[in-house]
XYZ file of C-alpha atoms in Angstrom:
496
model
C 18.539 -6.773 1.864
C 22.060 -5.915 3.014
C 23.116 -9.542 2.543
C 21.525 -9.679 -0.905
C 23.287 -6.483 -1.983
C 26.676 -7.698 -0.739
C 26.219 -11.119 -2.349
C 25.171 -9.494 -5.625
C 28.179 -7.178 -5.641
C 30.561 -10.033 -4.824
C 29.053 -12.357 -7.428
C 29.208 -9.667 -10.117
C 32.798 -8.823 -9.183
C 33.748 -12.503 -9.125
C 32.165 -13.174 -12.524
C 33.847 -10.088 -13.972
C 37.221 -11.063 -12.532
C 36.946 -14.659 -13.747
C 35.858 -13.525 -17.195
C 38.684 -10.999 -17.397
C 41.151 -13.649 -16.207
C 39.974 -16.160 -18.787
C 40.173 -13.620 -21.604
C 43.587 -12.379 -20.493
C 44.910 -15.924 -20.199
C 43.585 -16.863 -23.610
C 45.016 -13.786 -25.310
C 48.364 -14.058 -23.526
C 48.698 -17.763 -24.283
C 47.800 -17.190 -27.925
C 50.300 -14.342 -28.235
C 53.120 -16.334 -26.618
C 52.502 -19.423 -28.712
C 52.085 -17.399 -31.887
C 55.379 -15.650 -31.317
C 57.195 -18.909 -30.614
C 55.548 -20.585 -33.590
C 56.476 -17.773 -36.008
C 60.026 -17.672 -34.735
C 60.416 -21.446 -35.100
C 59.037 -21.475 -38.667
C 61.155 -18.529 -39.790
C 64.332 -19.849 -38.168
C 63.871 -23.294 -39.729
C 63.121 -21.924 -43.176
C 66.136 -19.622 -43.175
C 68.521 -22.255 -41.835
C 67.337 -24.927 -44.295
C 67.787 -22.451 -47.120
C 71.428 -21.962 -46.125
C 72.359 -25.576 -45.403
C 70.389 -27.318 -48.202
C 72.557 -25.737 -50.920
C 75.512 -27.953 -49.939
C 73.550 -31.198 -49.834
C 74.034 -33.604 -52.734
C 70.928 -35.416 -53.842
C 70.119 -38.154 -53.429
C 71.758 -38.119 -49.983
C 73.026 -41.139 -48.119
C 72.460 -41.712 -44.413
C 75.693 -39.998 -43.414
C 74.943 -36.922 -45.517
C 71.471 -36.804 -44.064
C 72.806 -36.899 -40.476
C 75.294 -34.103 -41.204
C 72.502 -32.039 -42.735
C 70.285 -32.485 -39.617
C 73.139 -31.510 -37.303
C 73.966 -28.318 -39.222
C 70.342 -27.246 -39.288
C 70.060 -27.910 -35.529
C 73.152 -25.839 -34.769
C 71.737 -22.870 -36.622
C 68.373 -22.775 -34.929
C 69.346 -22.976 -31.291
C 70.221 -26.673 -30.932
C 66.642 -27.813 -31.369
C 66.129 -31.448 -32.270
C 66.058 -31.738 -36.047
C 64.953 -34.776 -38.004
C 65.803 -35.076 -41.705
C 64.019 -37.597 -43.865
C 64.558 -38.667 -47.466
C 62.309 -41.394 -48.717
C 63.104 -44.360 -46.431
C 66.166 -42.752 -44.861
C 65.950 -40.790 -41.598
C 68.568 -38.979 -39.480
C 68.359 -37.056 -36.186
C 70.598 -34.299 -34.899
C 70.455 -35.936 -31.451
C 70.842 -39.660 -31.840
C 69.665 -40.258 -28.272
C 66.417 -38.333 -28.675
C 63.219 -40.228 -29.278
C 61.258 -38.521 -32.022
C 58.816 -41.191 -33.097
C 56.063 -40.089 -30.702
C 56.482 -36.377 -31.375
C 56.270 -36.297 -35.164
C 52.817 -37.495 -36.048
C 51.714 -39.196 -39.232
C 49.324 -36.321 -39.932
C 52.164 -33.810 -39.893
C 54.354 -36.012 -42.177
C 51.523 -36.348 -44.665
C 50.885 -32.597 -44.619
C 54.575 -31.799 -45.222
C 54.876 -34.375 -47.993
C 51.758 -33.058 -49.751
C 52.443 -29.346 -49.382
C 55.018 -26.881 -50.497
C 55.257 -24.771 -47.384
C 56.002 -25.057 -43.691
C 53.566 -26.985 -41.464
C 53.466 -27.108 -37.694
C 51.699 -28.953 -34.930
C 51.587 -28.693 -31.114
C 51.759 -32.052 -29.386
C 51.814 -33.399 -25.838
C 54.479 -36.015 -25.230
C 55.146 -37.570 -21.828
C 53.308 -34.719 -20.147
C 55.321 -31.978 -21.825
C 54.210 -29.634 -24.648
C 56.192 -29.441 -27.909
C 55.978 -27.508 -31.172
C 56.912 -29.571 -34.250
C 57.586 -27.665 -37.501
C 57.886 -29.553 -40.795
C 59.304 -28.150 -44.025
C 59.880 -29.754 -47.457
C 63.156 -28.778 -49.173
C 62.426 -27.363 -52.641
C 64.656 -26.604 -55.622
C 65.414 -23.043 -56.388
C 64.309 -23.174 -60.014
C 61.109 -21.599 -61.212
C 58.725 -24.545 -60.758
C 59.620 -24.918 -57.044
C 59.683 -28.692 -57.298
C 60.341 -30.634 -54.121
C 63.587 -32.484 -53.673
C 62.045 -35.286 -51.575
C 64.057 -34.063 -48.580
C 61.955 -33.225 -45.499
C 63.101 -31.425 -42.326
C 61.329 -31.450 -38.934
C 62.340 -29.266 -35.988
C 61.095 -30.119 -32.463
C 60.905 -27.201 -30.031
C 60.024 -27.616 -26.343
C 57.245 -25.270 -25.120
C 57.964 -25.718 -21.431
C 59.108 -22.123 -20.987
C 56.031 -20.744 -22.753
C 53.786 -22.957 -20.652
C 55.444 -21.751 -17.469
C 55.124 -18.143 -18.565
C 51.396 -18.432 -19.269
C 50.873 -20.391 -16.032
C 52.665 -17.656 -14.073
C 50.482 -15.069 -15.764
C 47.378 -17.073 -14.861
C 48.521 -17.368 -11.237
C 49.117 -13.628 -11.058
C 45.705 -12.790 -12.444
C 44.077 -15.426 -10.257
C 45.765 -14.004 -7.175
C 44.316 -10.622 -8.079
C 40.786 -12.006 -7.840
C 40.890 -12.146 -4.033
C 41.550 -8.424 -3.466
C 39.024 -7.619 -6.177
C 36.349 -9.649 -4.387
C 37.293 -8.149 -1.013
C 37.154 -4.663 -2.485
C 33.777 -5.456 -4.039
C 32.479 -6.652 -0.657
C 33.686 -3.461 1.055
C 32.125 -1.305 -1.644
C 28.928 -3.360 -1.369
C 28.791 -2.766 2.390
C 29.291 0.951 1.880
C 26.668 1.053 -0.855
C 24.272 -1.035 1.223
C 24.704 1.317 4.155
C 24.045 4.309 1.929
C 20.989 2.735 0.320
C 19.528 0.965 3.345
C 19.977 3.759 5.883
C 16.986 5.742 4.574
C 15.066 2.479 4.154
C 15.667 1.619 7.820
C 14.588 5.098 8.855
C 11.477 4.761 6.745
C 10.740 1.351 8.276
C 11.201 2.729 11.795
C 8.886 5.634 11.022
C 6.311 3.232 9.580
C 6.385 1.105 12.740
C 5.981 4.215 14.879
C 3.051 5.264 12.719
C 1.505 1.810 13.102
C 1.750 2.030 16.905
C -0.179 5.315 16.909
C 2.568 7.927 16.695
C 1.000 9.948 13.896
C 3.670 12.625 14.223
C 6.374 10.292 12.940
C 8.158 11.661 9.851
C 11.342 10.961 7.884
C 13.854 13.470 6.564
C 13.827 13.937 2.799
C 17.282 14.173 1.249
C 18.138 14.250 -2.431
C 15.947 13.743 -5.454
C 16.181 9.995 -6.050
C 13.521 7.296 -5.710
C 14.111 6.925 -1.966
C 13.570 10.651 -1.506
C 10.313 10.370 -3.467
C 9.278 7.448 -1.250
C 10.088 9.417 1.914
C 8.166 12.409 0.586
C 5.163 10.208 -0.185
C 5.332 8.677 3.289
C 5.338 12.105 4.905
C 2.387 13.215 2.798
C 0.485 10.059 3.723
C 1.296 10.565 7.408
C 0.127 14.202 7.202
C -3.160 13.143 5.617
C -3.608 10.374 8.185
C -2.877 12.716 11.070
C -5.329 15.279 9.714
C -8.015 12.607 9.267
C -7.360 11.254 12.756
C -7.594 14.712 14.262
C -10.847 15.338 12.407
C -12.295 11.997 13.498
C -11.257 12.598 17.097
C -12.840 16.026 17.027
C -16.058 14.617 15.583
C -16.047 11.796 18.111
C -15.532 14.250 20.946
C -18.395 16.379 19.648
C -20.616 13.325 19.416
C -19.759 12.291 22.975
C -20.392 15.794 24.257
C -23.668 15.845 22.375
C -24.798 12.554 23.931
C -23.712 13.689 27.374
C -25.403 17.088 26.994
C -28.612 15.600 25.638
C -28.698 12.997 28.385
C -28.084 15.646 31.003
C -30.752 17.935 29.595
C -33.283 15.107 29.464
C -32.908 14.242 33.118
C -34.858 17.274 34.397
C -37.972 16.811 32.231
C -37.728 13.064 32.753
C -37.782 13.545 36.491
C -41.007 15.523 36.162
C -42.467 12.970 33.755
C -41.525 10.125 36.089
C -43.221 11.847 39.012
C -46.407 12.415 37.014
C -46.335 8.870 35.621
C -45.958 7.490 39.150
C -48.989 9.433 40.318
C -50.992 8.215 37.350
C -49.985 4.593 37.978
C -50.975 4.859 41.623
C -54.440 6.083 40.619
C -54.776 3.769 37.612
C -57.270 1.532 39.409
C -59.668 4.473 39.692
C -59.481 5.293 35.974
C -61.468 3.760 33.110
C -59.798 0.637 31.586
C -58.400 2.403 28.547
C -57.068 5.308 30.599
C -55.598 2.926 33.177
C -53.823 0.947 30.445
C -52.478 4.199 28.972
C -51.305 5.372 32.394
C -49.432 2.135 33.031
C -47.878 2.231 29.535
C -46.734 5.815 30.071
C -45.208 4.849 33.395
C -43.348 1.845 31.944
C -42.039 3.725 28.920
C -41.035 6.700 31.045
C -39.070 4.378 33.332
C -37.485 2.746 30.268
C -36.536 6.153 28.867
C -35.071 7.123 32.210
C -32.916 3.962 32.226
C -31.776 4.700 28.686
C -30.724 8.217 29.702
C -28.858 6.819 32.702
C -27.097 4.298 30.437
C -26.107 7.040 27.987
C -24.751 9.118 30.837
C -22.763 6.156 32.110
C -21.329 5.364 28.677
C -20.372 9.002 28.154
C -18.488 8.960 31.466
C -16.564 5.867 30.330
C -15.711 7.538 27.028
C -14.546 10.682 28.806
C -12.320 8.602 31.151
C -14.164 10.209 34.021
C -15.133 6.953 35.758
C -13.332 6.059 38.966
C -13.623 3.037 41.215
C -14.889 3.459 44.750
C -13.212 0.222 45.763
C -13.127 -1.492 49.111
C -12.743 -5.002 50.460
C -16.050 -6.694 49.669
C -17.559 -10.110 50.252
C -18.533 -11.082 46.717
C -20.995 -13.793 47.683
C -22.949 -11.271 49.795
C -22.816 -8.770 46.929
C -24.258 -11.267 44.423
C -27.007 -12.379 46.848
C -27.938 -8.770 47.556
C -28.097 -7.975 43.845
C -30.444 -10.925 43.214
C -32.624 -10.140 46.222
C -32.923 -6.452 45.303
C -34.518 -7.379 41.986
C -36.612 -10.271 43.228
C -34.616 -12.900 41.374
C -33.683 -15.107 44.313
C -36.398 -17.675 43.601
C -35.761 -17.653 39.845
C -32.010 -18.205 39.926
C -29.960 -21.140 41.177
C -26.958 -19.704 43.016
C -23.830 -21.614 43.965
C -21.673 -19.024 45.668
C -18.365 -19.818 47.286
C -18.321 -18.243 50.721
C -15.512 -16.127 52.047
C -14.358 -14.760 48.689
C -13.287 -11.218 49.485
C -11.710 -8.806 46.997
C -11.123 -5.112 46.509
C -13.956 -4.060 44.178
C -16.493 -1.308 43.658
C -19.620 -2.917 45.114
C -22.035 -0.763 43.097
C -20.343 -1.575 39.790
C -20.208 -5.302 40.552
C -23.948 -5.049 41.264
C -24.467 -3.462 37.821
C -22.485 -6.289 36.161
C -24.474 -9.002 37.956
C -27.775 -7.281 37.204
C -26.982 -7.067 33.504
C -25.759 -10.665 33.171
C -28.560 -12.254 35.185
C -31.252 -9.959 33.776
C -30.113 -10.757 30.246
C -30.268 -14.519 30.993
C -33.755 -14.252 32.486
C -35.052 -12.036 29.724
C -33.626 -13.876 26.706
C -32.647 -17.323 27.935
C -34.619 -20.171 29.437
C -34.735 -21.524 32.975
C -33.024 -22.737 34.965
C -30.586 -19.822 35.204
C -27.527 -20.694 37.281
C -25.097 -18.259 38.920
C -21.783 -19.682 40.096
C -19.084 -17.866 42.072
C -15.669 -19.480 42.446
C -11.925 -18.833 42.438
C -9.699 -20.204 39.692
C -7.112 -22.892 40.363
C -4.287 -20.387 40.530
C -6.055 -18.335 43.182
C -5.582 -15.139 41.183
C -9.016 -14.614 39.637
C -12.608 -14.502 40.830
C -14.845 -16.265 38.315
C -18.592 -15.560 38.146
C -20.596 -17.595 35.621
C -24.175 -16.916 34.555
C -25.635 -19.755 32.480
C -29.089 -20.416 31.051
C -30.624 -23.312 29.130
C -32.077 -21.512 26.126
C -31.009 -21.940 22.507
C -28.088 -19.646 23.189
C -26.425 -17.149 20.888
C -25.612 -17.541 17.233
C -21.871 -17.232 16.385
C -22.308 -13.780 14.826
C -24.258 -12.639 17.880
C -21.537 -13.894 20.238
C -19.011 -11.772 18.394
C -21.088 -8.594 18.748
C -22.985 -9.095 21.986
C -20.834 -6.515 23.794
C -21.135 -3.892 21.044
C -23.061 -0.782 21.921
C -26.654 -0.668 20.699
C -26.313 -4.112 19.180
C -29.600 -5.996 18.932
C -30.258 -9.267 17.178
C -33.493 -10.086 15.365
C -36.292 -8.632 17.459
C -38.564 -11.517 16.490
C -36.372 -13.826 18.577
C -36.832 -11.836 21.782
C -38.871 -13.364 24.546
C -42.451 -12.269 24.886
C -43.036 -9.058 26.763
C -46.431 -10.132 28.086
C -45.227 -12.360 30.919
C -42.084 -12.910 32.919
C -42.062 -16.633 32.220
C -42.932 -16.732 28.526
C -41.524 -19.053 25.918
C -37.756 -18.951 25.568
C -35.874 -17.734 22.543
C -32.416 -16.704 21.490
C -30.774 -13.684 22.981
C -32.092 -10.729 21.025
C -30.022 -7.830 22.261
C -26.994 -6.970 24.296
C -28.986 -6.067 27.342
C -29.491 -2.944 29.368
C -28.513 -1.879 32.820
C -29.680 -4.309 35.389
C -31.241 -1.790 37.727
C -34.655 -2.284 36.201
C -34.958 -5.970 36.923
C -36.367 -8.429 34.483
C -38.432 -6.050 32.469
C -39.666 -7.390 29.182
C -39.085 -6.053 25.707
C -36.030 -4.907 23.885
C -33.345 -3.269 25.987
C -31.315 -0.273 24.944
C -28.431 -2.411 23.733
C -26.071 -0.703 26.182
C -26.295 -2.968 29.215
C -23.716 -5.554 28.165
C -21.370 -2.839 26.951
C -21.660 -1.112 30.345
C -21.053 -4.441 32.114
C -17.894 -5.041 30.087
C -16.620 -1.502 30.747
C -17.137 -2.008 34.498
C -15.271 -5.333 34.334
C -12.385 -3.717 32.477
C -12.327 -0.910 35.015
C -11.546 -3.571 37.623
C -8.855 -5.097 35.388
C -11.103 -7.991 34.426
C -13.133 -9.117 31.452
C -16.366 -10.825 30.392
C -16.483 -13.694 27.925
C -19.410 -15.456 26.296
C -19.549 -19.103 25.225
C -22.033 -21.815 24.349
C -22.934 -24.802 26.511
C -22.704 -28.222 24.829
C -26.431 -28.900 25.368
C -27.581 -25.388 24.557
C -27.693 -22.126 26.391
C -25.295 -19.244 26.747
C -22.646 -18.831 29.441
C -21.332 -15.403 30.392
C -18.143 -15.550 32.454
C -16.943 -12.593 34.521
C -13.306 -12.720 35.576
C -11.999 -10.208 38.142
C -8.506 -10.114 39.676
C -8.532 -11.362 43.263
C -6.981 -8.343 44.959
C -7.359 -8.608 48.720
C -5.498 -5.506 49.884
C -7.180 -2.801 51.904
C -6.299 0.000 49.525
C -8.896 1.422 47.197
C -8.400 2.471 43.611
């Protein structure tokens, strides 16, 4: 904008200066030529009036030459040409006048009764030619047939107007320079508050909701700054309100989860007792006892997941990291849940990194459990190190239909569940395969059927991020989803 302002100022100043120069040159040139023209006409008329009284008509060539010389002497030694019918005489016999007195001017003088003039260019030089018919002094003002032409050089007038033009033209440079300086000053004055406003806007965009600009004056920029401050105040108030509501919601979830743990513990104990004695109960009562036990366990996992999520939101989660053999950790996680025979594992041995073993177990349980629950066999788990030797890469792949594009974008969202009709059957562990129907739950429960809480994949991602890693989901060319865990390969002995 600074460049545009300066260019605009300079262009306007340049146009104004050029216009003023052109007008001044035109007016000056017209004034100079008009003055010279009037003086030449008046001088010639007066001198002819004095000299013509002594001329006998009709004149001979000698009389005509004497008449031209006397007229020339009285008007500043200009070249004078006298003509009478076919006779012609010049005050300067060496001067060439044929090219300077045009046929148009001769015809105008012969046809008129007053002075006529014409500016001509001859051999690159400007001249003023004035023609005048000599008239009798009686009342009818009849012409005598004698014509007088005076040739005046306009070199001096041309030089004067050229000098004036040069002077005005030379003044354009300081005018343009002055305009540029004034433009820079004006641009600084105008753009300074704009730059401050832009800086404040960038700070606001980066999260600094306390950014404000000073309001000075009562112009449009001051109104803009005032509006910005009002918008920032409203945004800060809304953000504070949303943060307060979010904090209340998190506290509510944490409090509810905490309060549910005590009655759930009692319910779990009772449900366990009922399940142990289910074989001694009637069929309907046994089925009810087992259902109560399964749902109580599911509710307990949901409460644990809510507690875990609330700890992540409160930034209260810390890593209990130590140097761990990742292949052993993955094998132990699969064996704990009875998945060893259902999963094909290709684990690179000797991969050791500083991780929280329990949280890696949660990640593996969620990824593998999700593949078993919603994918199709075979489910493959691969542990490797990337080519750069900086990342541990754990892939969990299945051979089901995979995830739809919209599901891949939201699979790590909390409580996200796809169409429940596409979930695998809850009646058996090896039922028909279908698309992934939810974002999983915590893997501690094994391959339990049915819809999860929708928190498992979110918890897995949070645990990966806590290690400085990430989880990505993609689609295999022949079908099936691939979840890829990437963790930094830190091998130091220090914990986090």
